[in-house]
Amino acid sequence: DQQVKQNSPSLSVQEGRISILNCDYTNSMFDYFLWYKKYPAEGPTFLISISSIKDKNEDGRFTVFLNKSAKHLSLHIVPSQPGDSAVYFCAAIYGNKLVFGAGTILRVKS
Amino acid sequence: DAGVIQSPRHEVTEMGQEVTLRCKPISGHDYLFWYRQTMMRGLELLIYFNNNVPIDDSGMPEDRFSAKMPNASFSTLKIQPSEPRDSAVYFCASSFFGGQGGELFFGEGSRLTVL
């Protein structure tokens, strides 16, 4: 029973273009959402977050959008760079539990 | 300043053997989490502790899995007996405020292969 779903296992984007990673959730009790980035042989690292009372949060090239009615969030990376190639995990919080999606592999081609 | 430290980084063992994974959280963090990463399910929460006390172990797959946190600076995840389907990367993470808006800091993971 996956409460956080990332339906695209992988995404390939040209350098300089926009990368859009999507995430859907089923539990309406989630009140905080995060994106983590993971390079091979390393642990995930925090990238950006958004509270359920907001619909957008920006941090440099990274913007997270939240659509509560659709239970959907997305991460936009503009412009994409080769160093952004990694696995991106969507995560949601309820209480003290952080629930992750399965991840999306992003490849940025130069 | 040291991050979350996990050992061993790699473990190869045979089915039926006992496996112990170790974690040293960041000093001052009062929450500790154990996650397992697989291709199919991504990052699954196995168990988490608050102030050394296990709070939620509903993600622990079977009785073969156990976790302890004897003090604020050390935790173990034990699998006994191990099976090939336990092969995965196991991550430990710590934080100040649990998951409630708080960032989790992950270790580099322990890659377990059970033959």
Short mmCIF file of C-alpha atoms in Angstrom, two decimals:
data_model
loop_
_atom_site.label_atom_id
_atom_site.label_comp_id
_atom_site.label_asym_id
_atom_site.label_seq_id
_atom_site.Cartn_x
_atom_site.Cartn_y
_atom_site.Cartn_z
CA ASP A 1 0.00 0.00 0.00
CA GLN A 2 2.12 2.84 -1.31
CA GLN A 3 0.87 6.14 0.04
CA VAL A 4 3.35 8.17 -1.99
CA LYS A 5 3.70 7.29 -5.64
CA GLN A 6 6.19 8.35 -8.26
CA ASN A 7 4.86 6.77 -11.41
CA SER A 8 7.76 7.65 -13.67
CA PRO A 9 10.78 5.46 -12.93
CA SER A 10 13.02 7.63 -15.10
CA LEU A 11 13.19 10.91 -16.98
CA SER A 12 15.68 12.14 -19.54
CA VAL A 13 16.08 15.87 -20.25
CA GLN A 14 18.41 17.99 -22.32
CA GLU A 15 20.72 20.37 -20.48
CA GLY A 16 19.18 23.82 -20.14
CA ARG A 17 15.60 22.59 -20.45
CA ILE A 18 13.05 22.14 -17.69
CA SER A 19 12.82 18.92 -15.69
CA ILE A 20 9.43 18.13 -14.16
CA LEU A 21 9.19 15.32 -11.64
CA ASN A 22 5.78 14.26 -10.42
CA CYS A 23 4.45 12.71 -7.26
CA ASP A 24 0.98 11.63 -6.11
CA TYR A 25 -0.16 10.80 -2.60
CA THR A 26 -3.22 9.13 -1.15
CA ASN A 27 -3.25 10.09 2.52
CA SER A 28 -5.01 13.42 3.09
CA MET A 29 -3.42 13.60 6.56
CA PHE A 30 -0.01 14.39 5.10
CA ASP A 31 0.82 17.98 6.06
CA TYR A 32 4.35 18.49 4.81
CA PHE A 33 6.11 17.39 1.66
CA LEU A 34 9.76 17.16 0.75
CA TRP A 35 12.01 16.25 -2.13
CA TYR A 36 15.28 14.44 -1.59
CA LYS A 37 18.07 13.89 -4.08
CA LYS A 38 20.32 10.86 -4.11
CA TYR A 39 23.60 10.24 -5.93
CA PRO A 40 24.98 6.69 -6.33
CA ALA A 41 26.70 5.31 -3.24
CA GLU A 42 25.49 8.22 -1.12
CA GLY A 43 22.58 8.76 1.22
CA PRO A 44 19.63 10.92 0.17
CA THR A 45 20.00 14.63 0.85
CA PHE A 46 17.25 17.15 1.44
CA LEU A 47 16.45 19.39 -1.53
CA ILE A 48 13.29 21.40 -0.95
CA SER A 49 10.05 21.22 1.01
CA ILE A 50 6.54 22.65 1.10
CA SER A 51 3.91 22.92 3.78
CA SER A 52 0.36 21.84 2.99
CA ILE A 53 -0.83 25.42 3.55
CA LYS A 54 1.17 26.61 0.55
CA ASP A 55 0.93 25.81 -3.13
CA LYS A 56 4.43 26.82 -4.23
CA ASN A 57 7.92 27.10 -2.84
CA GLU A 58 11.01 28.22 -4.71
CA ASP A 59 14.70 27.83 -4.01
CA GLY A 60 16.93 28.93 -6.84
CA ARG A 61 16.48 26.62 -9.81
CA PHE A 62 14.12 24.38 -7.86
CA THR A 63 10.39 24.97 -7.42
CA VAL A 64 7.92 22.64 -5.78
CA PHE A 65 4.20 22.92 -6.56
CA LEU A 66 1.45 21.40 -4.45
CA ASN A 67 -2.10 20.73 -5.61
CA LYS A 68 -3.94 19.51 -2.53
CA SER A 69 -7.25 18.88 -4.26
CA ALA A 70 -5.51 16.56 -6.72
CA LYS A 71 -3.14 15.18 -4.07
CA HIS A 72 -0.31 15.92 -6.43
CA LEU A 73 3.02 17.65 -6.17
CA SER A 74 5.74 18.32 -8.68
CA LEU A 75 9.34 19.45 -8.69
CA HIS A 76 10.51 21.77 -11.44
CA ILE A 77 14.20 22.24 -12.17
CA VAL A 78 15.02 25.15 -14.46
CA PRO A 79 17.45 25.14 -16.14
CA SER A 80 18.50 21.53 -15.79
CA GLN A 81 22.21 20.82 -15.46
CA PRO A 82 24.20 17.59 -15.88
CA GLY A 83 24.99 17.68 -12.14
CA ASP A 84 21.26 17.34 -11.45
CA SER A 85 21.40 13.75 -12.72
CA ALA A 86 20.38 11.69 -9.69
CA VAL A 87 17.49 9.81 -8.15
CA TYR A 88 14.79 12.12 -6.79
CA PHE A 89 12.55 10.95 -3.98
CA CYS A 90 9.27 12.57 -3.08
CA ALA A 91 8.37 12.29 0.60
CA ALA A 92 5.41 13.18 2.80
CA ILE A 93 5.04 13.63 6.54
CA TYR A 94 2.26 12.58 8.87
CA GLY A 95 3.05 12.87 12.53
CA ASN A 96 6.70 11.95 12.80
CA LYS A 97 6.74 9.50 9.92
CA LEU A 98 8.40 10.43 6.67
CA VAL A 99 7.03 8.27 3.86
CA PHE A 100 8.96 8.10 0.60
CA GLY A 101 8.02 7.31 -2.96
CA ALA A 102 9.96 4.82 -5.06
CA GLY A 103 12.06 7.51 -6.72
CA THR A 104 12.58 8.86 -10.24
CA ILE A 105 15.94 8.64 -12.00
CA LEU A 106 16.69 11.94 -13.72
CA ARG A 107 19.29 12.02 -16.48
CA VAL A 108 20.31 15.41 -17.81
CA LYS A 109 22.10 15.12 -21.14
CA SER A 110 24.71 17.67 -22.15
CA ASP B 1 31.32 17.92 11.93
CA ALA B 2 30.50 14.29 11.32
CA GLY B 3 27.27 13.24 9.71
CA VAL B 4 25.40 10.01 10.28
CA ILE B 5 27.89 7.15 10.26
CA GLN B 6 26.91 3.66 9.18
CA SER B 7 28.88 0.44 9.15
CA PRO B 8 29.62 -1.74 7.36
CA ARG B 9 29.32 -0.03 3.97
CA HIS B 10 29.09 -3.41 2.26
CA GLU B 11 28.17 -6.79 3.64
CA VAL B 12 28.03 -10.06 1.73
CA THR B 13 26.77 -13.04 3.64
CA GLU B 14 25.17 -16.40 3.12
CA MET B 15 21.56 -17.24 3.73
CA GLY B 16 20.90 -18.14 7.31
CA GLN B 17 23.67 -16.03 8.77
CA GLU B 18 23.12 -13.22 11.25
CA VAL B 19 23.67 -9.68 10.00
CA THR B 20 24.18 -6.63 12.20
CA LEU B 21 24.15 -3.12 10.78
CA ARG B 22 25.32 -0.21 12.89
CA CYS B 23 24.52 3.47 13.01
CA LYS B 24 25.88 6.49 14.85
CA PRO B 25 23.47 9.43 14.55
CA ILE B 26 24.42 13.09 14.54
CA SER B 27 25.09 14.28 18.07
CA GLY B 28 22.11 16.09 19.56
CA HIS B 29 19.55 14.55 17.25
CA ASP B 30 16.77 12.87 19.18
CA TYR B 31 15.14 10.90 16.36
CA LEU B 32 16.67 7.97 14.53
CA PHE B 33 15.18 6.18 11.55
CA TRP B 34 16.05 2.96 9.73
CA TYR B 35 15.07 2.76 6.04
CA ARG B 36 15.52 0.06 3.42
CA GLN B 37 15.92 0.87 -0.27
CA THR B 38 14.92 -1.60 -2.96
CA MET B 39 14.32 -1.13 -6.67
CA MET B 40 10.67 -2.06 -6.40
CA ARG B 41 9.61 -0.15 -3.29
CA GLY B 42 12.07 2.69 -3.04
CA LEU B 43 12.77 3.86 0.51
CA GLU B 44 10.72 2.00 3.11
CA LEU B 45 10.62 3.07 6.74
CA LEU B 46 11.40 0.09 8.95
CA ILE B 47 11.45 1.61 12.43
CA TYR B 48 12.11 4.87 14.21
CA PHE B 49 13.24 5.87 17.69
CA ASN B 50 12.70 8.98 19.75
CA ASN B 51 15.09 9.53 22.66
CA ASN B 52 16.29 5.92 22.28
CA VAL B 53 12.75 4.50 22.56
CA PRO B 54 11.23 2.63 19.60
CA ILE B 55 8.11 4.52 18.57
CA ASP B 56 6.90 2.75 15.44
CA ASP B 57 8.18 -0.57 14.17
CA SER B 58 5.26 -1.33 11.88
CA GLY B 59 7.56 -1.32 8.87
CA MET B 60 9.76 -4.11 10.15
CA PRO B 61 9.05 -6.90 7.67
CA GLU B 62 9.28 -9.95 9.92
CA ASP B 63 10.35 -11.20 13.30
CA ARG B 64 13.73 -11.91 11.77
CA PHE B 65 14.36 -8.17 11.95
CA SER B 66 15.10 -6.38 15.20
CA ALA B 67 16.48 -2.96 16.08
CA LYS B 68 17.90 -1.50 19.25
CA MET B 69 19.13 1.86 20.42
CA PRO B 70 20.98 1.33 23.72
CA ASN B 71 22.07 4.96 23.92
CA ALA B 72 21.77 8.27 22.09
CA SER B 73 24.83 7.65 19.95
CA PHE B 74 24.34 4.11 18.72
CA SER B 75 21.74 1.92 17.05
CA THR B 76 21.77 -1.52 15.48
CA LEU B 77 19.56 -3.30 12.98
CA LYS B 78 19.84 -7.06 13.15
CA ILE B 79 18.59 -9.69 10.72
CA GLN B 80 18.60 -13.27 11.97
CA PRO B 81 18.46 -15.47 9.97
CA SER B 82 19.12 -13.54 6.78
CA GLU B 83 17.49 -14.46 3.46
CA PRO B 84 18.30 -13.49 -0.15
CA ARG B 85 15.22 -11.24 -0.30
CA ASP B 86 16.75 -9.10 2.45
CA SER B 87 19.36 -7.91 -0.05
CA ALA B 88 19.01 -4.13 -0.21
CA VAL B 89 20.64 -0.90 0.88
CA TYR B 90 19.82 -0.03 4.49
CA PHE B 91 19.93 3.62 5.50
CA CYS B 92 20.02 5.17 8.90
CA ALA B 93 18.86 8.78 9.33
CA SER B 94 18.60 11.19 12.25
CA SER B 95 16.90 14.49 12.93
CA PHE B 96 16.00 17.04 15.60
CA PHE B 97 12.25 17.00 15.25
CA GLY B 98 11.38 13.66 13.76
CA GLY B 99 9.66 14.11 10.44
CA GLN B 100 7.50 17.03 11.48
CA GLY B 101 8.88 19.64 9.11
CA GLY B 102 12.34 18.55 10.10
CA GLU B 103 14.99 17.54 7.67
CA LEU B 104 16.34 14.01 7.97
CA PHE B 105 20.07 13.52 7.63
CA PHE B 106 20.98 10.21 6.06
CA GLY B 107 24.07 8.08 6.33
CA GLU B 108 25.74 6.65 3.25
CA GLY B 109 23.97 3.34 3.65
CA SER B 110 24.92 -0.29 4.17
CA ARG B 111 24.61 -2.44 1.06
CA LEU B 112 23.63 -5.96 2.09
CA THR B 113 23.89 -8.94 -0.24
CA VAL B 114 22.58 -12.27 0.99
CA LEU B 115 23.61 -15.20 -1.20
#
